JSON list of C-alpha atoms in Angstrom, two decimals:
[
{"chain": "A", "resi": 1, "resn": "GLN", "atom": "CA", "xyz": [0.00, 0.00, 0.00]},
{"chain": "A", "resi": 2, "resn": "ASP", "atom": "CA", "xyz": [3.01, 2.28, 0.12]},
{"chain": "A", "resi": 3, "resn": "THR", "atom": "CA", "xyz": [3.53, 2.04, -3.66]},
{"chain": "A", "resi": 4, "resn": "TRP", "atom": "CA", "xyz": [1.95, 4.74, -5.82]},
{"chain": "A", "resi": 5, "resn": "TYR", "atom": "CA", "xyz": [2.06, 5.44, -9.56]},
{"chain": "A", "resi": 6, "resn": "ALA", "atom": "CA", "xyz": [1.29, 8.75, -11.28]},
{"chain": "A", "resi": 7, "resn": "GLY", "atom": "CA", "xyz": [1.07, 9.95, -14.86]},
{"chain": "A", "resi": 8, "resn": "GLY", "atom": "CA", "xyz": [0.26, 13.33, -16.35]},
{"chain": "A", "resi": 9, "resn": "GLY", "atom": "CA", "xyz": [-0.88, 15.18, -19.41]},
{"chain": "A", "resi": 10, "resn": "GLU", "atom": "CA", "xyz": [-4.16, 16.85, -20.18]},
{"chain": "A", "resi": 11, "resn": "ALA", "atom": "CA", "xyz": [-5.77, 17.05, -23.59]},
{"chain": "A", "resi": 12, "resn": "LEU", "atom": "CA", "xyz": [-8.93, 19.00, -22.81]},
{"chain": "A", "resi": 13, "resn": "GLY", "atom": "CA", "xyz": [-10.17, 21.83, -20.66]},
{"chain": "A", "resi": 14, "resn": "ASN", "atom": "CA", "xyz": [-6.98, 23.71, -19.97]},
{"chain": "A", "resi": 15, "resn": "SER", "atom": "CA", "xyz": [-7.39, 26.79, -22.13]},
{"chain": "A", "resi": 16, "resn": "ALA", "atom": "CA", "xyz": [-10.30, 29.16, -22.56]},
{"chain": "A", "resi": 17, "resn": "ALA", "atom": "CA", "xyz": [-8.84, 30.42, -25.82]},
{"chain": "A", "resi": 18, "resn": "ASP", "atom": "CA", "xyz": [-7.53, 27.40, -27.71]},
{"chain": "A", "resi": 19, "resn": "VAL", "atom": "CA", "xyz": [-8.89, 23.86, -27.96]},
{"chain": "A", "resi": 20, "resn": "GLY", "atom": "CA", "xyz": [-5.49, 22.56, -29.12]},
{"chain": "A", "resi": 21, "resn": "SER", "atom": "CA", "xyz": [-3.67, 23.96, -26.10]},
{"chain": "A", "resi": 22, "resn": "PHE", "atom": "CA", "xyz": [-2.82, 20.91, -24.00]},
{"chain": "A", "resi": 23, "resn": "TYR", "atom": "CA", "xyz": [-0.28, 19.95, -21.36]},
{"chain": "A", "resi": 24, "resn": "LEU", "atom": "CA", "xyz": [2.01, 16.98, -21.87]},
{"chain": "A", "resi": 25, "resn": "GLY", "atom": "CA", "xyz": [3.20, 14.63, -19.19]},
{"chain": "A", "resi": 26, "resn": "PHE", "atom": "CA", "xyz": [6.61, 13.05, -19.59]},
{"chain": "A", "resi": 27, "resn": "GLY", "atom": "CA", "xyz": [6.48, 9.54, -18.23]},
{"chain": "A", "resi": 28, "resn": "ILE", "atom": "CA", "xyz": [5.25, 7.62, -15.22]},
{"chain": "A", "resi": 29, "resn": "LEU", "atom": "CA", "xyz": [6.32, 8.37, -11.66]},
{"chain": "A", "resi": 30, "resn": "LYS", "atom": "CA", "xyz": [6.55, 5.79, -8.87]},
{"chain": "A", "resi": 31, "resn": "SER", "atom": "CA", "xyz": [6.76, 6.17, -5.12]},
{"chain": "A", "resi": 32, "resn": "THR", "atom": "CA", "xyz": [7.47, 3.27, -2.74]},
{"chain": "A", "resi": 33, "resn": "ASP", "atom": "CA", "xyz": [7.30, 5.36, 0.46]},
{"chain": "A", "resi": 34, "resn": "ASN", "atom": "CA", "xyz": [3.69, 6.55, 0.43]},
{"chain": "A", "resi": 35, "resn": "GLY", "atom": "CA", "xyz": [4.42, 9.56, -1.80]},
{"chain": "A", "resi": 36, "resn": "LEU", "atom": "CA", "xyz": [7.38, 11.05, 0.11]},
{"chain": "A", "resi": 37, "resn": "SER", "atom": "CA", "xyz": [9.78, 10.57, -2.81]},
{"chain": "A", "resi": 38, "resn": "TRP", "atom": "CA", "xyz": [9.28, 9.78, -6.49]},
{"chain": "A", "resi": 39, "resn": "THR", "atom": "CA", "xyz": [11.26, 8.14, -9.30]},
{"chain": "A", "resi": 40, "resn": "ARG", "atom": "CA", "xyz": [10.55, 8.59, -13.00]},
{"chain": "A", "resi": 41, "resn": "LEU", "atom": "CA", "xyz": [10.19, 5.20, -14.69]},
{"chain": "A", "resi": 42, "resn": "THR", "atom": "CA", "xyz": [11.44, 4.26, -18.14]},
{"chain": "A", "resi": 43, "resn": "LEU", "atom": "CA", "xyz": [9.88, 5.87, -21.19]},
{"chain": "A", "resi": 44, "resn": "ALA", "atom": "CA", "xyz": [10.69, 2.75, -23.21]},
{"chain": "A", "resi": 45, "resn": "VAL", "atom": "CA", "xyz": [7.66, 0.74, -24.32]},
{"chain": "A", "resi": 46, "resn": "THR", "atom": "CA", "xyz": [7.72, -2.44, -26.41]},
{"chain": "A", "resi": 47, "resn": "ASN", "atom": "CA", "xyz": [5.07, -2.62, -29.11]},
{"chain": "A", "resi": 48, "resn": "THR", "atom": "CA", "xyz": [2.91, -5.68, -29.76]},
{"chain": "A", "resi": 49, "resn": "ASP", "atom": "CA", "xyz": [5.28, -6.84, -32.51]},
{"chain": "A", "resi": 50, "resn": "GLY", "atom": "CA", "xyz": [8.32, -6.65, -30.20]},
{"chain": "A", "resi": 51, "resn": "THR", "atom": "CA", "xyz": [9.73, -3.43, -31.63]},
{"chain": "A", "resi": 52, "resn": "PRO", "atom": "CA", "xyz": [10.34, -0.44, -29.37]},
{"chain": "A", "resi": 53, "resn": "LEU", "atom": "CA", "xyz": [8.11, 2.63, -29.51]},
{"chain": "A", "resi": 54, "resn": "THR", "atom": "CA", "xyz": [9.83, 6.01, -29.49]},
{"chain": "A", "resi": 55, "resn": "THR", "atom": "CA", "xyz": [10.94, 7.12, -26.02]},
{"chain": "A", "resi": 56, "resn": "GLY", "atom": "CA", "xyz": [9.82, 10.63, -26.87]},
{"chain": "A", "resi": 57, "resn": "THR", "atom": "CA", "xyz": [11.17, 14.12, -26.47]},
{"chain": "A", "resi": 58, "resn": "LEU", "atom": "CA", "xyz": [10.22, 16.57, -23.74]},
{"chain": "A", "resi": 59, "resn": "GLU", "atom": "CA", "xyz": [7.48, 18.99, -24.89]},
{"chain": "A", "resi": 60, "resn": "THR", "atom": "CA", "xyz": [6.70, 16.92, -28.00]},
{"chain": "A", "resi": 61, "resn": "PHE", "atom": "CA", "xyz": [3.54, 14.82, -28.37]},
{"chain": "A", "resi": 62, "resn": "ASP", "atom": "CA", "xyz": [5.30, 11.59, -29.32]},
{"chain": "A", "resi": 63, "resn": "ASN", "atom": "CA", "xyz": [5.02, 9.03, -26.51]},
{"chain": "A", "resi": 64, "resn": "VAL", "atom": "CA", "xyz": [2.19, 6.93, -25.03]},
{"chain": "A", "resi": 65, "resn": "PHE", "atom": "CA", "xyz": [2.96, 8.48, -21.62]},
{"chain": "A", "resi": 66, "resn": "ASP", "atom": "CA", "xyz": [2.57, 12.09, -22.84]},
{"chain": "A", "resi": 67, "resn": "ILE", "atom": "CA", "xyz": [-1.13, 11.94, -22.00]},
{"chain": "A", "resi": 68, "resn": "VAL", "atom": "CA", "xyz": [-2.03, 9.35, -19.36]},
{"chain": "A", "resi": 69, "resn": "HIS", "atom": "CA", "xyz": [-5.75, 8.83, -18.92]},
{"chain": "A", "resi": 70, "resn": "LYS", "atom": "CA", "xyz": [-5.70, 6.25, -16.12]},
{"chain": "A", "resi": 71, "resn": "VAL", "atom": "CA", "xyz": [-3.30, 4.13, -14.06]},
{"chain": "A", "resi": 72, "resn": "ILE", "atom": "CA", "xyz": [-4.45, 1.02, -12.19]},
{"chain": "A", "resi": 73, "resn": "VAL", "atom": "CA", "xyz": [-2.75, -1.81, -10.33]},
{"chain": "A", "resi": 74, "resn": "SER", "atom": "CA", "xyz": [-4.20, -5.32, -10.49]},
{"chain": "A", "resi": 75, "resn": "PRO", "atom": "CA", "xyz": [-5.54, -6.46, -7.12]},
{"chain": "A", "resi": 76, "resn": "ILE", "atom": "CA", "xyz": [-4.40, -10.02, -7.95]},
{"chain": "A", "resi": 77, "resn": "ASN", "atom": "CA", "xyz": [-0.81, -9.79, -9.20]},
{"chain": "A", "resi": 78, "resn": "VAL", "atom": "CA", "xyz": [0.14, -6.06, -8.91]},
{"chain": "A", "resi": 79, "resn": "ASP", "atom": "CA", "xyz": [0.59, -5.71, -12.68]},
{"chain": "A", "resi": 80, "resn": "VAL", "atom": "CA", "xyz": [0.43, -2.02, -13.61]},
{"chain": "A", "resi": 81, "resn": "TYR", "atom": "CA", "xyz": [-1.85, -0.93, -16.46]},
{"chain": "A", "resi": 82, "resn": "ILE", "atom": "CA", "xyz": [-1.61, 2.51, -18.02]},
{"chain": "A", "resi": 83, "resn": "ALA", "atom": "CA", "xyz": [-4.30, 3.79, -20.35]},
{"chain": "A", "resi": 84, "resn": "GLY", "atom": "CA", "xyz": [-2.25, 6.23, -22.37]},
{"chain": "A", "resi": 85, "resn": "HIS", "atom": "CA", "xyz": [-2.85, 7.91, -25.70]},
{"chain": "A", "resi": 86, "resn": "ARG", "atom": "CA", "xyz": [-4.13, 5.26, -28.20]},
{"chain": "A", "resi": 87, "resn": "ARG", "atom": "CA", "xyz": [-2.56, 2.37, -26.27]},
{"chain": "A", "resi": 88, "resn": "LEU", "atom": "CA", "xyz": [-2.93, 0.33, -23.11]},
{"chain": "A", "resi": 89, "resn": "VAL", "atom": "CA", "xyz": [0.44, -0.66, -21.69]},
{"chain": "A", "resi": 90, "resn": "LYS", "atom": "CA", "xyz": [1.26, -3.18, -18.99]},
{"chain": "A", "resi": 91, "resn": "SER", "atom": "CA", "xyz": [4.17, -3.70, -16.63]},
{"chain": "A", "resi": 92, "resn": "SER", "atom": "CA", "xyz": [4.61, -6.96, -14.76]},
{"chain": "A", "resi": 93, "resn": "ASP", "atom": "CA", "xyz": [7.82, -5.86, -13.04]},
{"chain": "A", "resi": 94, "resn": "GLY", "atom": "CA", "xyz": [6.83, -2.76, -11.11]},
{"chain": "A", "resi": 95, "resn": "GLY", "atom": "CA", "xyz": [7.47, -0.36, -13.98]},
{"chain": "A", "resi": 96, "resn": "SER", "atom": "CA", "xyz": [10.97, -1.46, -15.01]},
{"chain": "A", "resi": 97, "resn": "SER", "atom": "CA", "xyz": [9.56, -2.31, -18.44]},
{"chain": "A", "resi": 98, "resn": "PHE", "atom": "CA", "xyz": [6.32, -1.73, -20.31]},
{"chain": "A", "resi": 99, "resn": "ARG", "atom": "CA", "xyz": [4.67, -3.45, -23.25]},
{"chain": "A", "resi": 100, "resn": "VAL", "atom": "CA", "xyz": [1.62, -2.60, -25.34]},
{"chain": "A", "resi": 101, "resn": "VAL", "atom": "CA", "xyz": [-1.27, -5.02, -24.70]},
{"chain": "A", "resi": 102, "resn": "PHE", "atom": "CA", "xyz": [-3.98, -3.16, -26.63]},
{"chain": "A", "resi": 103, "resn": "GLY", "atom": "CA", "xyz": [-4.00, -0.33, -29.13]},
{"chain": "A", "resi": 104, "resn": "SER", "atom": "CA", "xyz": [-3.24, 0.92, -32.56]},
{"chain": "A", "resi": 105, "resn": "ALA", "atom": "CA", "xyz": [-0.67, 2.89, -34.48]},
{"chain": "A", "resi": 106, "resn": "THR", "atom": "CA", "xyz": [-3.47, 4.70, -36.32]},
{"chain": "A", "resi": 107, "resn": "PRO", "atom": "CA", "xyz": [-2.92, 8.44, -35.72]},
{"chain": "A", "resi": 108, "resn": "ALA", "atom": "CA", "xyz": [-5.49, 10.13, -33.49]},
{"chain": "A", "resi": 109, "resn": "THR", "atom": "CA", "xyz": [-5.91, 13.60, -32.06]},
{"chain": "A", "resi": 110, "resn": "THR", "atom": "CA", "xyz": [-5.52, 14.01, -28.31]},
{"chain": "A", "resi": 111, "resn": "ASP", "atom": "CA", "xyz": [-9.28, 13.94, -27.78]},
{"chain": "A", "resi": 112, "resn": "GLN", "atom": "CA", "xyz": [-9.85, 10.83, -29.93]},
{"chain": "A", "resi": 113, "resn": "GLY", "atom": "CA", "xyz": [-7.16, 8.64, -28.32]},
{"chain": "A", "resi": 114, "resn": "GLN", "atom": "CA", "xyz": [-8.68, 8.51, -24.85]},
{"chain": "A", "resi": 115, "resn": "MET", "atom": "CA", "xyz": [-8.99, 5.26, -22.91]},
{"chain": "A", "resi": 116, "resn": "ASP", "atom": "CA", "xyz": [-10.18, 4.23, -19.45]},
{"chain": "A", "resi": 117, "resn": "ILE", "atom": "CA", "xyz": [-9.37, 1.01, -17.55]},
{"chain": "A", "resi": 118, "resn": "ILE", "atom": "CA", "xyz": [-10.82, -0.63, -14.44]},
{"chain": "A", "resi": 119, "resn": "SER", "atom": "CA", "xyz": [-10.41, -3.96, -12.67]},
{"chain": "A", "resi": 120, "resn": "ASN", "atom": "CA", "xyz": [-12.83, -5.92, -10.53]},
{"chain": "A", "resi": 121, "resn": "SER", "atom": "CA", "xyz": [-11.75, -7.62, -7.30]},
{"chain": "A", "resi": 122, "resn": "SER", "atom": "CA", "xyz": [-10.95, -10.88, -9.11]},
{"chain": "A", "resi": 123, "resn": "GLY", "atom": "CA", "xyz": [-8.63, -9.09, -11.57]},
{"chain": "A", "resi": 124, "resn": "LYS", "atom": "CA", "xyz": [-10.89, -9.04, -14.64]},
{"chain": "A", "resi": 125, "resn": "LEU", "atom": "CA", "xyz": [-10.14, -5.92, -16.65]},
{"chain": "A", "resi": 126, "resn": "TYR", "atom": "CA", "xyz": [-12.50, -3.65, -18.56]},
{"chain": "A", "resi": 127, "resn": "LEU", "atom": "CA", "xyz": [-11.16, -1.16, -21.10]},
{"chain": "A", "resi": 128, "resn": "ALA", "atom": "CA", "xyz": [-13.06, 1.71, -22.71]},
{"chain": "A", "resi": 129, "resn": "VAL", "atom": "CA", "xyz": [-11.80, 3.12, -26.00]},
{"chain": "A", "resi": 130, "resn": "ASN", "atom": "CA", "xyz": [-13.05, 6.48, -27.26]},
{"chain": "A", "resi": 131, "resn": "GLY", "atom": "CA", "xyz": [-16.01, 6.04, -29.60]},
{"chain": "A", "resi": 132, "resn": "GLY", "atom": "CA", "xyz": [-14.42, 8.56, -31.98]},
{"chain": "A", "resi": 133, "resn": "ASN", "atom": "CA", "xyz": [-11.11, 6.70, -32.28]},
{"chain": "A", "resi": 134, "resn": "PRO", "atom": "CA", "xyz": [-10.05, 6.71, -35.95]},
{"chain": "A", "resi": 135, "resn": "ASP", "atom": "CA", "xyz": [-9.35, 2.96, -35.72]},
{"chain": "A", "resi": 136, "resn": "LEU", "atom": "CA", "xyz": [-12.96, 1.70, -35.91]},
{"chain": "A", "resi": 137, "resn": "ASN", "atom": "CA", "xyz": [-11.88, -1.76, -34.78]},
{"chain": "A", "resi": 138, "resn": "LEU", "atom": "CA", "xyz": [-10.89, -0.46, -31.34]},
{"chain": "A", "resi": 139, "resn": "ARG", "atom": "CA", "xyz": [-13.95, 1.58, -30.36]},
{"chain": "A", "resi": 140, "resn": "GLY", "atom": "CA", "xyz": [-16.12, 0.46, -27.45]},
{"chain": "A", "resi": 141, "resn": "ILE", "atom": "CA", "xyz": [-15.80, -1.55, -24.23]},
{"chain": "A", "resi": 142, "resn": "TRP", "atom": "CA", "xyz": [-13.47, -4.53, -23.99]},
{"chain": "A", "resi": 143, "resn": "ALA", "atom": "CA", "xyz": [-12.87, -7.21, -21.33]},
{"chain": "A", "resi": 144, "resn": "SER", "atom": "CA", "xyz": [-9.92, -9.47, -20.52]},
{"chain": "A", "resi": 145, "resn": "SER", "atom": "CA", "xyz": [-9.16, -11.91, -17.71]},
{"chain": "A", "resi": 146, "resn": "SER", "atom": "CA", "xyz": [-5.37, -11.67, -18.12]},
{"chain": "A", "resi": 147, "resn": "GLY", "atom": "CA", "xyz": [-4.80, -8.22, -19.64]},
{"chain": "A", "resi": 148, "resn": "ASP", "atom": "CA", "xyz": [-2.35, -9.64, -22.14]},
{"chain": "A", "resi": 149, "resn": "PHE", "atom": "CA", "xyz": [-2.14, -8.90, -25.86]},
{"chain": "A", "resi": 150, "resn": "ASN", "atom": "CA", "xyz": [-4.80, -10.68, -27.97]},
{"chain": "A", "resi": 151, "resn": "THR", "atom": "CA", "xyz": [-6.95, -11.59, -24.93]},
{"chain": "A", "resi": 152, "resn": "TRP", "atom": "CA", "xyz": [-9.45, -8.71, -25.23]},
{"chain": "A", "resi": 153, "resn": "THR", "atom": "CA", "xyz": [-13.09, -9.29, -26.23]},
{"chain": "A", "resi": 154, "resn": "ARG", "atom": "CA", "xyz": [-15.35, -6.41, -27.21]},
{"chain": "A", "resi": 155, "resn": "ILE", "atom": "CA", "xyz": [-18.54, -6.45, -25.13]},
{"chain": "A", "resi": 156, "resn": "ALA", "atom": "CA", "xyz": [-20.07, -3.18, -26.37]},
{"chain": "A", "resi": 157, "resn": "GLY", "atom": "CA", "xyz": [-19.49, -0.76, -29.21]},
{"chain": "A", "resi": 158, "resn": "GLY", "atom": "CA", "xyz": [-19.18, -3.17, -32.11]},
{"chain": "A", "resi": 159, "resn": "LYS", "atom": "CA", "xyz": [-21.47, -3.30, -35.11]},
{"chain": "A", "resi": 160, "resn": "THR", "atom": "CA", "xyz": [-23.29, -6.57, -34.40]},
{"chain": "A", "resi": 161, "resn": "LEU", "atom": "CA", "xyz": [-26.09, -6.47, -31.84]},
{"chain": "A", "resi": 162, "resn": "GLY", "atom": "CA", "xyz": [-25.88, -9.37, -29.41]},
{"chain": "A", "resi": 163, "resn": "VAL", "atom": "CA", "xyz": [-22.34, -10.25, -30.51]},
{"chain": "A", "resi": 164, "resn": "ASP", "atom": "CA", "xyz": [-20.09, -7.27, -29.80]},
{"chain": "A", "resi": 165, "resn": "SER", "atom": "CA", "xyz": [-22.61, -4.58, -28.92]},
{"chain": "A", "resi": 166, "resn": "ILE", "atom": "CA", "xyz": [-25.76, -3.95, -26.95]},
{"chain": "A", "resi": 167, "resn": "ALA", "atom": "CA", "xyz": [-29.10, -2.37, -27.81]},
{"chain": "A", "resi": 168, "resn": "GLY", "atom": "CA", "xyz": [-29.17, 1.40, -27.50]},
{"chain": "A", "resi": 169, "resn": "TRP", "atom": "CA", "xyz": [-25.38, 1.83, -27.53]},
{"chain": "A", "resi": 170, "resn": "ARG", "atom": "CA", "xyz": [-24.62, 5.43, -28.48]},
{"chain": "A", "resi": 171, "resn": "ALA", "atom": "CA", "xyz": [-20.97, 5.93, -27.52]},
{"chain": "A", "resi": 172, "resn": "ASN", "atom": "CA", "xyz": [-19.79, 5.13, -31.06]},
{"chain": "A", "resi": 173, "resn": "SER", "atom": "CA", "xyz": [-20.83, 6.59, -34.34]},
{"chain": "A", "resi": 174, "resn": "TYR", "atom": "CA", "xyz": [-19.64, 4.80, -37.43]},
{"chain": "A", "resi": 175, "resn": "ASP", "atom": "CA", "xyz": [-20.88, 7.49, -39.78]},
{"chain": "A", "resi": 176, "resn": "THR", "atom": "CA", "xyz": [-19.58, 10.63, -38.02]},
{"chain": "A", "resi": 177, "resn": "ALA", "atom": "CA", "xyz": [-16.20, 11.71, -36.69]},
{"chain": "A", "resi": 178, "resn": "GLY", "atom": "CA", "xyz": [-15.30, 13.34, -33.43]},
{"chain": "A", "resi": 179, "resn": "PRO", "atom": "CA", "xyz": [-14.48, 12.35, -29.89]},
{"chain": "A", "resi": 180, "resn": "LYS", "atom": "CA", "xyz": [-16.87, 10.30, -27.78]},
{"chain": "A", "resi": 181, "resn": "ARG", "atom": "CA", "xyz": [-15.16, 9.74, -24.45]},
{"chain": "A", "resi": 182, "resn": "ILE", "atom": "CA", "xyz": [-16.20, 6.69, -22.42]},
{"chain": "A", "resi": 183, "resn": "LEU", "atom": "CA", "xyz": [-15.63, 6.44, -18.66]},
{"chain": "A", "resi": 184, "resn": "LEU", "atom": "CA", "xyz": [-15.97, 3.29, -16.57]},
{"chain": "A", "resi": 185, "resn": "ALA", "atom": "CA", "xyz": [-16.90, 2.54, -12.96]},
{"chain": "A", "resi": 186, "resn": "LEU", "atom": "CA", "xyz": [-17.78, -0.65, -11.12]},
{"chain": "A", "resi": 187, "resn": "ALA", "atom": "CA", "xyz": [-20.61, -0.75, -8.63]},
{"chain": "A", "resi": 188, "resn": "PRO", "atom": "CA", "xyz": [-19.72, -2.51, -5.36]},
{"chain": "A", "resi": 189, "resn": "SER", "atom": "CA", "xyz": [-21.61, -5.74, -4.93]}
]
């Protein structure tokens, strides 16, 4: 309980004058002493094909950790999941290394690349991908029991009712563009 993780960056709501005026984070921070001191973790991320993503440059929008939407830690195995811009990354070693477990290289604006991630008490993960994401195959709500690459199943937001979507789903629009942010929460039961 003494270990904390933090990420930064803000794509929306930080300028009254300019929609494109956003703040970039620059990595993930970790504290092992209840927030008294912090260490910046590696910017290196391995892509799904095993190649490295760019480690980025300060003040340049070029790294998955430049805008971090959510950080969670699995209640089962303490794996760290970071919903960053256009990609979900996972660390199984406390942040010494990260690998992409869900996402796309399709370019997206800061407001279209949003994701949210939650975990239930048994470790099952739920991932929300912005309904305006330019990669139509990623939009919606996904679930995974392991959180690994190629283990995600879409449960809402697809095009087939009863298969990968639900009646009345309105968070995606396959005929219009624009951001459609999706947030997740689990009700205690």
